[in-house]
CSV table of C-alpha atoms and ligand atoms in Angstrom, one decimal:
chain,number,residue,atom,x,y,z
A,1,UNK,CA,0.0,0.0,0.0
A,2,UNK,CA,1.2,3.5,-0.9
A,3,UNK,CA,2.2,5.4,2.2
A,4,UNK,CA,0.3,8.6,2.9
A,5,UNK,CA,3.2,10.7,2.3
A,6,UNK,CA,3.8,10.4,-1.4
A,7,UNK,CA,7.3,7.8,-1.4
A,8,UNK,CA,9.6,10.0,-3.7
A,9,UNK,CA,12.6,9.9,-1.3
A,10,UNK,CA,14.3,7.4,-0.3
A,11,UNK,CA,14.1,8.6,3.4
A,12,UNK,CA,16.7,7.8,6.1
A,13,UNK,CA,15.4,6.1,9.4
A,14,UNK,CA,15.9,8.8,11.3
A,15,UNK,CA,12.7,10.8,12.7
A,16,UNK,CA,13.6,14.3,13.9
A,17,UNK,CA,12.8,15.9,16.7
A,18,UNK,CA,14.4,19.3,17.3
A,19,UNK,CA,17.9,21.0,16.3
A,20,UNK,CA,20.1,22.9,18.4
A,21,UNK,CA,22.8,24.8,15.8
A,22,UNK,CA,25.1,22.3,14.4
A,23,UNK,CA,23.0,19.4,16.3
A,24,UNK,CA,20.0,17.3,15.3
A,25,UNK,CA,17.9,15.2,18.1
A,26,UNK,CA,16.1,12.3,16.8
A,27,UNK,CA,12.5,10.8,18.5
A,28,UNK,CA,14.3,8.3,20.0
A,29,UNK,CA,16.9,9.9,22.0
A,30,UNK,CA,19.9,10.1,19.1
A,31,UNK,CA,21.5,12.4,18.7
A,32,UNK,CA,23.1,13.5,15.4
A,33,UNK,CA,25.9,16.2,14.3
A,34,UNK,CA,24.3,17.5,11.4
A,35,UNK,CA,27.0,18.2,8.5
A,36,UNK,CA,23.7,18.2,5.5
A,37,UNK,CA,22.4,21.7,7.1
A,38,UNK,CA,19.1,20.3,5.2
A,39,UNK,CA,21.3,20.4,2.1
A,40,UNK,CA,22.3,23.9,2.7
A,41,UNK,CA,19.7,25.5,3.7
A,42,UNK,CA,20.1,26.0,8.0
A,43,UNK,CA,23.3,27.7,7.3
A,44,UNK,CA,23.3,29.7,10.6
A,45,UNK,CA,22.7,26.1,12.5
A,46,UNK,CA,19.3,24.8,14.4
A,47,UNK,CA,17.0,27.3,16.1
A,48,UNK,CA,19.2,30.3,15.5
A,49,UNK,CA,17.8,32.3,17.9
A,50,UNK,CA,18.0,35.8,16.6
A,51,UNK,CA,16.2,34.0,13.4
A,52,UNK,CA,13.6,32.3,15.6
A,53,UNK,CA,13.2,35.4,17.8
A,54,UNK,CA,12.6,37.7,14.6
A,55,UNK,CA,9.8,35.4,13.0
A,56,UNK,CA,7.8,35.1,16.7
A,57,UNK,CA,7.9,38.7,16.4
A,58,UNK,CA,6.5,38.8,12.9
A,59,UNK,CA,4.4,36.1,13.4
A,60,UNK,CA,2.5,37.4,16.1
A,61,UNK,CA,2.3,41.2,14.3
A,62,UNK,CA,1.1,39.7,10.6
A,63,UNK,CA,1.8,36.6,8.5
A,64,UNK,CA,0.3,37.1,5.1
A,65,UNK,CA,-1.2,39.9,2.8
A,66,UNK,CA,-1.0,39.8,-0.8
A,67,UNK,CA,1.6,41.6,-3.0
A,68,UNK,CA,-1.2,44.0,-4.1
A,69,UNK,CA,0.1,45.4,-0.8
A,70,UNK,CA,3.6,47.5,-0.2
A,71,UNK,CA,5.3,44.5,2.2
A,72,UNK,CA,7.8,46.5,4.7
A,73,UNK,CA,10.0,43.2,5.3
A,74,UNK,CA,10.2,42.8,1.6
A,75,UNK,CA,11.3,46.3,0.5
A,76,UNK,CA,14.0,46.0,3.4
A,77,UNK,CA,15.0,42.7,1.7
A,78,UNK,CA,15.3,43.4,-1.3
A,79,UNK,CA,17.3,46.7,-1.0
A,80,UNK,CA,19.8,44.5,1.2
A,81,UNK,CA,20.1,42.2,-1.6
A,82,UNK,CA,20.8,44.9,-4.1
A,83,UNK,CA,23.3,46.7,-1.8
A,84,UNK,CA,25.0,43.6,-1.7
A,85,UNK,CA,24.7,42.2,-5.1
A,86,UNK,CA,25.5,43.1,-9.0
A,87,UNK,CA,22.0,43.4,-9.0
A,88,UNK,CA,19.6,46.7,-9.2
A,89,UNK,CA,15.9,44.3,-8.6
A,90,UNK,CA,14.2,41.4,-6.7
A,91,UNK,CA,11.7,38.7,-6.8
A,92,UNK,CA,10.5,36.6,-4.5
A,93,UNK,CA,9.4,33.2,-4.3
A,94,UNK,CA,9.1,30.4,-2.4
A,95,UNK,CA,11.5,27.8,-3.4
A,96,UNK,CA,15.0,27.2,-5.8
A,97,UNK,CA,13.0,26.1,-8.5
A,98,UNK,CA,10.5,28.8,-8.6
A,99,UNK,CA,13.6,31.0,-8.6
A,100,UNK,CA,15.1,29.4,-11.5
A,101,UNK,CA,11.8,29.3,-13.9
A,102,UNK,CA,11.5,33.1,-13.4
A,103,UNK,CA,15.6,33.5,-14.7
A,104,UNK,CA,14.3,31.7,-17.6
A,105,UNK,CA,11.5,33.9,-18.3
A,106,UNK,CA,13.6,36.9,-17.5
A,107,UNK,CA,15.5,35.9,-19.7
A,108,UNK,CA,13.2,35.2,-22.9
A,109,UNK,CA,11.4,38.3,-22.0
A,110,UNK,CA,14.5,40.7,-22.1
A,111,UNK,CA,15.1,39.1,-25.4
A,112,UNK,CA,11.6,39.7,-26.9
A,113,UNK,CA,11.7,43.4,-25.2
A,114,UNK,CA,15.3,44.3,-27.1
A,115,UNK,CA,13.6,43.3,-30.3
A,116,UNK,CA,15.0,39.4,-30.4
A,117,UNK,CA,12.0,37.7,-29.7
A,118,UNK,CA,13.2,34.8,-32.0
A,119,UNK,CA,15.7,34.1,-28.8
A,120,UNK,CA,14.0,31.8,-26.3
A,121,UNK,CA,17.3,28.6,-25.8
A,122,UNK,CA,18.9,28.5,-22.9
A,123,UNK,CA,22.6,26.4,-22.7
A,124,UNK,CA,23.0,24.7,-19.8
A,125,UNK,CA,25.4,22.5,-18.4
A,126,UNK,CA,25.8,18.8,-18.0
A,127,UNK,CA,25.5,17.7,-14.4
A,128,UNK,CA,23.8,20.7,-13.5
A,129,UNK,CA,20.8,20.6,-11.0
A,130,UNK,CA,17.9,23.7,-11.6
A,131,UNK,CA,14.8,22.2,-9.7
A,132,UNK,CA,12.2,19.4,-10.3
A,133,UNK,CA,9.4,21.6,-12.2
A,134,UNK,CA,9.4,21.1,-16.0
A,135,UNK,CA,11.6,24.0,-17.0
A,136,UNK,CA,14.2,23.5,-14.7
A,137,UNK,CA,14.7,20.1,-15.4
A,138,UNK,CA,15.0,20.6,-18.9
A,139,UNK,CA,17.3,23.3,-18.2
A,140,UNK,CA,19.6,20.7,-16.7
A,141,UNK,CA,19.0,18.1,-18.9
A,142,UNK,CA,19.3,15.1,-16.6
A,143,UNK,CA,17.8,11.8,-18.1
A,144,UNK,CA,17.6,10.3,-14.5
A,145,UNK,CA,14.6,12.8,-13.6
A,146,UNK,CA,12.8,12.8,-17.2
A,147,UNK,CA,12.5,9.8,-17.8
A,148,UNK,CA,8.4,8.7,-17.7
A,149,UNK,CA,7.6,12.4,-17.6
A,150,UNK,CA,7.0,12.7,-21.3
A,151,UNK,CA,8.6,14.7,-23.9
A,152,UNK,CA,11.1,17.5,-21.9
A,153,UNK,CA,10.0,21.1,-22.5
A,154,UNK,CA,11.5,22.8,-25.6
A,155,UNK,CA,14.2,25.3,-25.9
A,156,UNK,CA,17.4,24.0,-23.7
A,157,UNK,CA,20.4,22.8,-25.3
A,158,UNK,CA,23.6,21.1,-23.3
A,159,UNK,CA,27.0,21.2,-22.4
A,160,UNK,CA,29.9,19.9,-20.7
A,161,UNK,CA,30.2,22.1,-17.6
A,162,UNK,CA,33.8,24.0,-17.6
A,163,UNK,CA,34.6,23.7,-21.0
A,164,UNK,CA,34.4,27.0,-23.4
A,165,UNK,CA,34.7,26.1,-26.6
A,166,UNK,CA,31.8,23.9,-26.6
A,167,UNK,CA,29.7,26.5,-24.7
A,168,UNK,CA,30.6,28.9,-27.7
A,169,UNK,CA,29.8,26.5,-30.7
A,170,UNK,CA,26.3,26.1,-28.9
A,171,UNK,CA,25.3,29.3,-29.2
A,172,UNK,CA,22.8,29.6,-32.2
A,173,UNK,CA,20.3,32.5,-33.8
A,174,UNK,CA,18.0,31.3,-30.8
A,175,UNK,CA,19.6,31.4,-28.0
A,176,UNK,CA,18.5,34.0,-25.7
A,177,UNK,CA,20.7,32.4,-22.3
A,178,UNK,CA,23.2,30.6,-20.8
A,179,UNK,CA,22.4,29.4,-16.9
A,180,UNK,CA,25.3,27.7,-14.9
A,181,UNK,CA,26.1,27.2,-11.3
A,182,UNK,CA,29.4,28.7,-10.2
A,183,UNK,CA,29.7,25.3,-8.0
A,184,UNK,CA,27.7,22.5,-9.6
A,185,UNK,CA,26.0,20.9,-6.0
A,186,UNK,CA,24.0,18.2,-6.7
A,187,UNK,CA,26.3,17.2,-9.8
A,188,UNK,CA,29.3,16.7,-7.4
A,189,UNK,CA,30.6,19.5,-5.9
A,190,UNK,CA,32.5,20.7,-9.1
A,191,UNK,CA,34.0,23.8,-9.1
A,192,UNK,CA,33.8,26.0,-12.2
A,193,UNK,CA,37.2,26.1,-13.6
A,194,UNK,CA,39.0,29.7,-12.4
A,195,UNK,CA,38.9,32.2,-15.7
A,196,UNK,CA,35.2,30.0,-16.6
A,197,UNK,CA,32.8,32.8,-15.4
A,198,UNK,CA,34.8,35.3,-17.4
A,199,UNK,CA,34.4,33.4,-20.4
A,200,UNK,CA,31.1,33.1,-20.3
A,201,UNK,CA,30.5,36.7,-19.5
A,202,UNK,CA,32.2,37.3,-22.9
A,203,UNK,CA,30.5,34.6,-25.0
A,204,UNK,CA,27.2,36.1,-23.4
A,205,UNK,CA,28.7,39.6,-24.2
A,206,UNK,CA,29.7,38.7,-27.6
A,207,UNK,CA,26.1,37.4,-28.5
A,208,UNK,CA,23.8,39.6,-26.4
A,209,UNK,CA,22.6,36.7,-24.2
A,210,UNK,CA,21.6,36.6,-20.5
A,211,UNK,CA,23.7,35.2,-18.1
A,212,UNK,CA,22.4,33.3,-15.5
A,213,UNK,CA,23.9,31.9,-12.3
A,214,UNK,CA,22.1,29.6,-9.9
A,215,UNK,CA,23.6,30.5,-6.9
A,216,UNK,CA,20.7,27.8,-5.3
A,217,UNK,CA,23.3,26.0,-2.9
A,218,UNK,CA,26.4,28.0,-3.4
A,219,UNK,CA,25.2,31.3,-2.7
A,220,UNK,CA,24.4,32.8,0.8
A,221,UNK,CA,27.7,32.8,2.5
A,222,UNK,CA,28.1,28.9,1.9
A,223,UNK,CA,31.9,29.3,-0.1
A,224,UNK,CA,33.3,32.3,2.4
A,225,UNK,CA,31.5,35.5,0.4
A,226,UNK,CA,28.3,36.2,0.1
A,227,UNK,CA,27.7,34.7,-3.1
A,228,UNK,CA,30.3,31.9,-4.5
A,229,UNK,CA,30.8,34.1,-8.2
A,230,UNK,CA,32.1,37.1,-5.9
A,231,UNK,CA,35.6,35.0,-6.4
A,232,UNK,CA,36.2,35.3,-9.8
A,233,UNK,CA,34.5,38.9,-9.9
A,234,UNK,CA,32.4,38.4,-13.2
A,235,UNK,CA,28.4,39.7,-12.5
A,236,UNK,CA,25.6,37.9,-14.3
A,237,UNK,CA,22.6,39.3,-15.2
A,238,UNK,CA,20.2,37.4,-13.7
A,239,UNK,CA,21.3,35.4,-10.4
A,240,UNK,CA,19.0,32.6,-8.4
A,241,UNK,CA,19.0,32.0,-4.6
A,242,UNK,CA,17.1,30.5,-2.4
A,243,UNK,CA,18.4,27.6,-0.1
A,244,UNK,CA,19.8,29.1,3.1
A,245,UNK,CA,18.2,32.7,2.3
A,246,UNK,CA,15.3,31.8,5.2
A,247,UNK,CA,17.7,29.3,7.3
A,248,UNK,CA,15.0,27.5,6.2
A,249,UNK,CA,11.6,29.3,6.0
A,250,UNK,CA,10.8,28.5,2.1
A,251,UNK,CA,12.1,31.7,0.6
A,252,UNK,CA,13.7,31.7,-2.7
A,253,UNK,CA,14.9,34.7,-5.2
A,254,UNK,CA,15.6,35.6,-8.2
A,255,UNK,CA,17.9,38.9,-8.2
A,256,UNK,CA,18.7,40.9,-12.1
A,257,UNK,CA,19.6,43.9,-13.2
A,258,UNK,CA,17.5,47.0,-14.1
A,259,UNK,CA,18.9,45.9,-18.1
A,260,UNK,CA,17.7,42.6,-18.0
A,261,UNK,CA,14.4,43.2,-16.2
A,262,UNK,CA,13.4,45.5,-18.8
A,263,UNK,CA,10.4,43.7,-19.4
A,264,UNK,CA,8.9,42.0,-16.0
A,265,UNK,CA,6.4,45.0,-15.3
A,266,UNK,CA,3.4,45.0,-13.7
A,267,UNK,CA,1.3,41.8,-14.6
A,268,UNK,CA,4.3,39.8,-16.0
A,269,UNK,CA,4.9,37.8,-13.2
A,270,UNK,CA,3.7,37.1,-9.5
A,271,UNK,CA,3.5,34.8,-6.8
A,272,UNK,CA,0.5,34.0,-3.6
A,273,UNK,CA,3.2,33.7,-1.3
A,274,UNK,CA,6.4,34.9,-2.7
A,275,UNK,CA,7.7,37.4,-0.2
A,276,UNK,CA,5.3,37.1,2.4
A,277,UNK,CA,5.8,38.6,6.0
A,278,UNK,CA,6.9,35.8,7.5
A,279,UNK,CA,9.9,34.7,4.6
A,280,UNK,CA,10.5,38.5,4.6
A,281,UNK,CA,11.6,38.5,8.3
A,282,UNK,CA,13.3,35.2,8.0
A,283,UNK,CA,15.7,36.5,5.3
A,284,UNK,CA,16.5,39.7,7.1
A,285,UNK,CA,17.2,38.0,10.3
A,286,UNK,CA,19.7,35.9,8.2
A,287,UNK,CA,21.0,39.0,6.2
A,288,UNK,CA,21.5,40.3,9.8
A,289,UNK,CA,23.9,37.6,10.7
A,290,UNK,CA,25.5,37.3,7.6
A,291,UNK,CA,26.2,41.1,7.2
A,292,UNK,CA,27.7,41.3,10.6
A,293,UNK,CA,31.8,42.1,10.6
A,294,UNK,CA,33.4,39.0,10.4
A,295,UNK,CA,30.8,36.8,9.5
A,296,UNK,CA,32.2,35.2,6.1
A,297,UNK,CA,36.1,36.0,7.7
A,298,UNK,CA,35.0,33.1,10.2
A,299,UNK,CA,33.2,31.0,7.7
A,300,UNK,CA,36.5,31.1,5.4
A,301,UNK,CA,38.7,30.1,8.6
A,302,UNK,CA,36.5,27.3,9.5
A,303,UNK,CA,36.0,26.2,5.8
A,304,UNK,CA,40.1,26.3,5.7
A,305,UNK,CA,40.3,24.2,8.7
A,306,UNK,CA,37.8,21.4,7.6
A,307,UNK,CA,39.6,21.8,4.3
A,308,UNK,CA,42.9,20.4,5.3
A,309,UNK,CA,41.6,18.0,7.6
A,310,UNK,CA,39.8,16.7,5.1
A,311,UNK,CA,43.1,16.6,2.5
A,312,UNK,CA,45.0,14.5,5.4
A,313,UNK,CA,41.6,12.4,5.7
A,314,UNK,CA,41.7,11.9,2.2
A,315,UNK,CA,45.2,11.5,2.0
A,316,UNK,CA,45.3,8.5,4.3
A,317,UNK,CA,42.8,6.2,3.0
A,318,UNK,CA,43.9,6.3,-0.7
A,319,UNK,CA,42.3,2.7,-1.3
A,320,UNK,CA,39.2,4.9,-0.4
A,321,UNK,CA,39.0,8.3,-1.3
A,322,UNK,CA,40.2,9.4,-4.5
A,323,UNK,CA,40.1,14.0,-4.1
A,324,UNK,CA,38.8,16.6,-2.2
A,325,UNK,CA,36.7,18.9,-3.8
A,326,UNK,CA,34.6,22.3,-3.2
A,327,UNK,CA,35.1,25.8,-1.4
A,328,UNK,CA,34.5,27.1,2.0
A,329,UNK,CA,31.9,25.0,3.2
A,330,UNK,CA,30.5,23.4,0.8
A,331,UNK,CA,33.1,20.1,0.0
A,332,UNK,CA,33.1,17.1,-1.4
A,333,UNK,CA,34.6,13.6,-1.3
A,334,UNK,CA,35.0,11.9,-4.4
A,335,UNK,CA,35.4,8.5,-3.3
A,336,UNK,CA,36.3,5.1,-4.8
A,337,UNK,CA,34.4,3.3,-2.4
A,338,UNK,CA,30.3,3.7,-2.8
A,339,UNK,CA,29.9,7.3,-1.2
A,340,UNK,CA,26.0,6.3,-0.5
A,341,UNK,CA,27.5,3.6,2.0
A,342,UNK,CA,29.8,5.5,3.7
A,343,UNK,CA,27.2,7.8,3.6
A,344,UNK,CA,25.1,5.5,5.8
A,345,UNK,CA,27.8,4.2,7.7
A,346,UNK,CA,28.7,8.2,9.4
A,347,UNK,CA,25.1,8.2,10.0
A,348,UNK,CA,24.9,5.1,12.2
A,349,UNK,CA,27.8,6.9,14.0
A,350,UNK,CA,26.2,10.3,14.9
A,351,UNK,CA,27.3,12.0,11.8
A,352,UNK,CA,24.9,13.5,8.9
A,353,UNK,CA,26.5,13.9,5.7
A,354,UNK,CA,25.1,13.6,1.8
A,355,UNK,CA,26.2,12.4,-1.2
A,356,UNK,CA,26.1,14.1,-4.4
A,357,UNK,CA,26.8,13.1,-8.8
A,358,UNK,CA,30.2,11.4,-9.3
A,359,UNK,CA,30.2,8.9,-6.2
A,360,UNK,CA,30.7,12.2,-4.2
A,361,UNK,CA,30.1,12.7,-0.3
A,362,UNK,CA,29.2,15.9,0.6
A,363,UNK,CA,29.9,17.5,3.4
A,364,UNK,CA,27.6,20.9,4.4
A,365,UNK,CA,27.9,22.2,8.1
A,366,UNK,CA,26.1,24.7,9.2
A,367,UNK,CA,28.4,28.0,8.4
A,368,UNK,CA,28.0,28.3,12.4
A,369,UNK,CA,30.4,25.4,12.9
A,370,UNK,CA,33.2,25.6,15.5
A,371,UNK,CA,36.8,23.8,15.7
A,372,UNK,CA,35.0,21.3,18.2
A,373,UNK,CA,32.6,19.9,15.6
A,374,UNK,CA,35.1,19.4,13.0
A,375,UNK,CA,37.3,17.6,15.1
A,376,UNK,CA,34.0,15.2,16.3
A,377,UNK,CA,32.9,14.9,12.4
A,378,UNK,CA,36.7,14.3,11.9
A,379,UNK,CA,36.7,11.5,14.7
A,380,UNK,CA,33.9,9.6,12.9
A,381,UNK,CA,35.2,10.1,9.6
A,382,UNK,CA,38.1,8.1,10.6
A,383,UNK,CA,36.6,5.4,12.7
A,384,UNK,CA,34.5,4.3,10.2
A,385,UNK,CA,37.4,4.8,7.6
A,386,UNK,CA,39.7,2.8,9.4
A,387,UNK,CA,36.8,0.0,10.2
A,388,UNK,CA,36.1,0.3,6.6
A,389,UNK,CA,39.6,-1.2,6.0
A,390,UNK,CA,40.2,-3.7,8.5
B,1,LIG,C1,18.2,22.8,-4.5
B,1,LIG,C2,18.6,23.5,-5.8
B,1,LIG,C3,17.6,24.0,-6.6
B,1,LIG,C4,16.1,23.7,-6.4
B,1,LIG,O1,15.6,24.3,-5.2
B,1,LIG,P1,14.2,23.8,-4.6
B,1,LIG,O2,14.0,24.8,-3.5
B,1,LIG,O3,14.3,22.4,-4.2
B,1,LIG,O4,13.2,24.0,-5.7
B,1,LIG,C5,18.0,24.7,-7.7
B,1,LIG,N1,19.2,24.9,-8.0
B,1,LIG,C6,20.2,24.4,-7.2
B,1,LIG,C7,21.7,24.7,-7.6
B,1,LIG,C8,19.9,23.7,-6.1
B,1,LIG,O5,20.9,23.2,-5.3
């Protein structure tokens, strides 16, 4: 008999209970040290409190209008997001996905308002991960999560992620976009290339096509800056967010310039929820922390330390682990062994990690997490390595 809750995951047999920062409490008494952050989403830890204390506030002053009203919270986001951002304008929704259909249409609309509305293809990268609606997962293209969903939606063409030339000879009299993640998440925890970005701010230049980045899982202070392209320096034009924007309260965005928002004016797109009172004050309460002096200085310290524990770990179980891959905090194991049992066995030993494409295991702590919980996660790592060998 189908369960009531619709079986698409392949769900862990943990029930949870309650989070304290970095830790997660399970019905039955477990306890957990919780390096999945629900895949990048509580970046600032369990039950932050200045986040909890700021949506009890809202919550009991008013959860929900329309956006027919002027929304205080959302104004106040929205500016902070520009301030901090390449970007001049904001909209909000409620998940990644939702984020990433409205960069498509942002983009097909600022073709069809420039006088190209023959543009509509977007280019997007192999191992990419955009969402499960039907645009996003055409944009990525992967067959796994197609399949028996009928003919993908039109208009998305594919290519290796990292590679140039093959982004350039894809580019045709259609093709109004290209949409990458700086860090591919879900694919593996692949880095762009360094000089990648640039080149495909110059291919998009060069053709007059909207660049997108889905900055889904990298973004919001998970690599060390605020958002993961700030490294190489080279703005898009449209940008997607959402993950660890509401430590998670559902809250996702999609962030552009005044250029490539030409066309979204009034009637062109909206939401029910998008932006509500309640995501609104979740997102500033994180923009609070995240703002504050010294916030992403700690989370590059702490993403530095993990790093090179994790090179030694890697280092000492070569009949294992095969590289270490990633930025800041979001890193990545590619392993030799099956990632999805080692995976299972961390878990049985108090420690939450994930896995991600290319037998990876990926490793998201909260951006909270101290020298202590590294060394603990670090502890486990090894036990189980060494057990694994023996
Ligand atoms: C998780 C993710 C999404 C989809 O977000 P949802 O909130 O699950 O719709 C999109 N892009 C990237 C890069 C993601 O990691």
């Amino acid at each position: 008999m189908i369960p009531a809750v619709m079986p698409t995951y392949g769900r862990w047999d943990v029930e949870v209970d309650r989070g304290e920062g970095p830790y997660l409490y399970a019905t039955d008494g477990r306890k957990f040290l919780d390096f999945t952050s629900g895949i990048a989403v509580t970046g600032l830890g369990h039950g932050h409190r200045h986040v909890v204390a700021a949506l009890c506030e809202q919550a009991n002053r008013l959860w929900h209008t329309s956006n027919l009203f002027r929304i205080p919270g959302q104004e106040e986001l929205a500016q902070r997001l520009v301030d901090n951002s390449f970007a001049d304008t904001v909209f909000f929704g409620n998940s990644g996905a939702e984020a990433c259909e409205l960069a498509i249409k942002i983009a097909r609309k600022y073709q069809s308002e420039t006088g190209h509305s023959e543009r509509y293809r977007v280019i997007g990268c192999h191992g990419s991960f955009h969402g499960r609606t039907f645009a996003t997962l055409a944009a990525a293209g992967n067959e796994a999560y197609l399949k028996g969903f009928g003919p993908p939606m039109e208009g998305f063409d594919h290519v290796a992620f990292g590679n140039l030339n093959e982004m350039r000879a894809a580019v045709g009299k259609e093709t109004a976009a290209i949409m990458v993640e700086p860090i591919q998440g879900e694919g593996g925890v692949r880095a762009a290339p360094e000089g990648y970005l640039r080149g495909l701010r110059d291919i998009a230049d060069e053709f007059g096509l909207a660049l997108i980045y889905d900055e889904v899982q990298c973004g919001m202070g998970r690599t060390g800056k605020l958002f993961a392209h700030e490294w190489e320096g080279v703005a898009p034009d449209i940008m997607t967010i959402a993950k660890a924007l509401g430590n998670g309260f559902p809250v996702g965005a999609c962030l552009a310039t005044e250029r490539a928002a030409v066309g979204m004016v009034a009637g062109t797109h909206g939401s029910t929820f998008g932006g509500n009172p309640l995501a609104m004050a979740a997102g500033n309460a994180v923009l609070d922390m995240m703002l504050e002096p010294g916030f992403f200085e700690h989370v590059g310290a702490t993403g530095q330390l993990l790093r090179g524990r994790l090179e030694t770990f890697v280092r000492s179980y070569p009949k294992l682990f095969a590289e270490l891959r990633g930025s800041g905090l979001l890193l990545g194991i590619r392993c030799i062994i099956p990632a999805a049992d080692f995976v299972t066995k961390l878990r049985a030993h108090g420690l939450l990690t994930l896995t991600a494409g290319e037998n990876v295991l990926r490793i998201l702590p909260p951006l909270i997490v101290g020298e202590r919980e590294i060394d603990e996660a670090l502890d486990v790592m090894n036990k189980v390595a060494r057990e694994w060998r023996a």
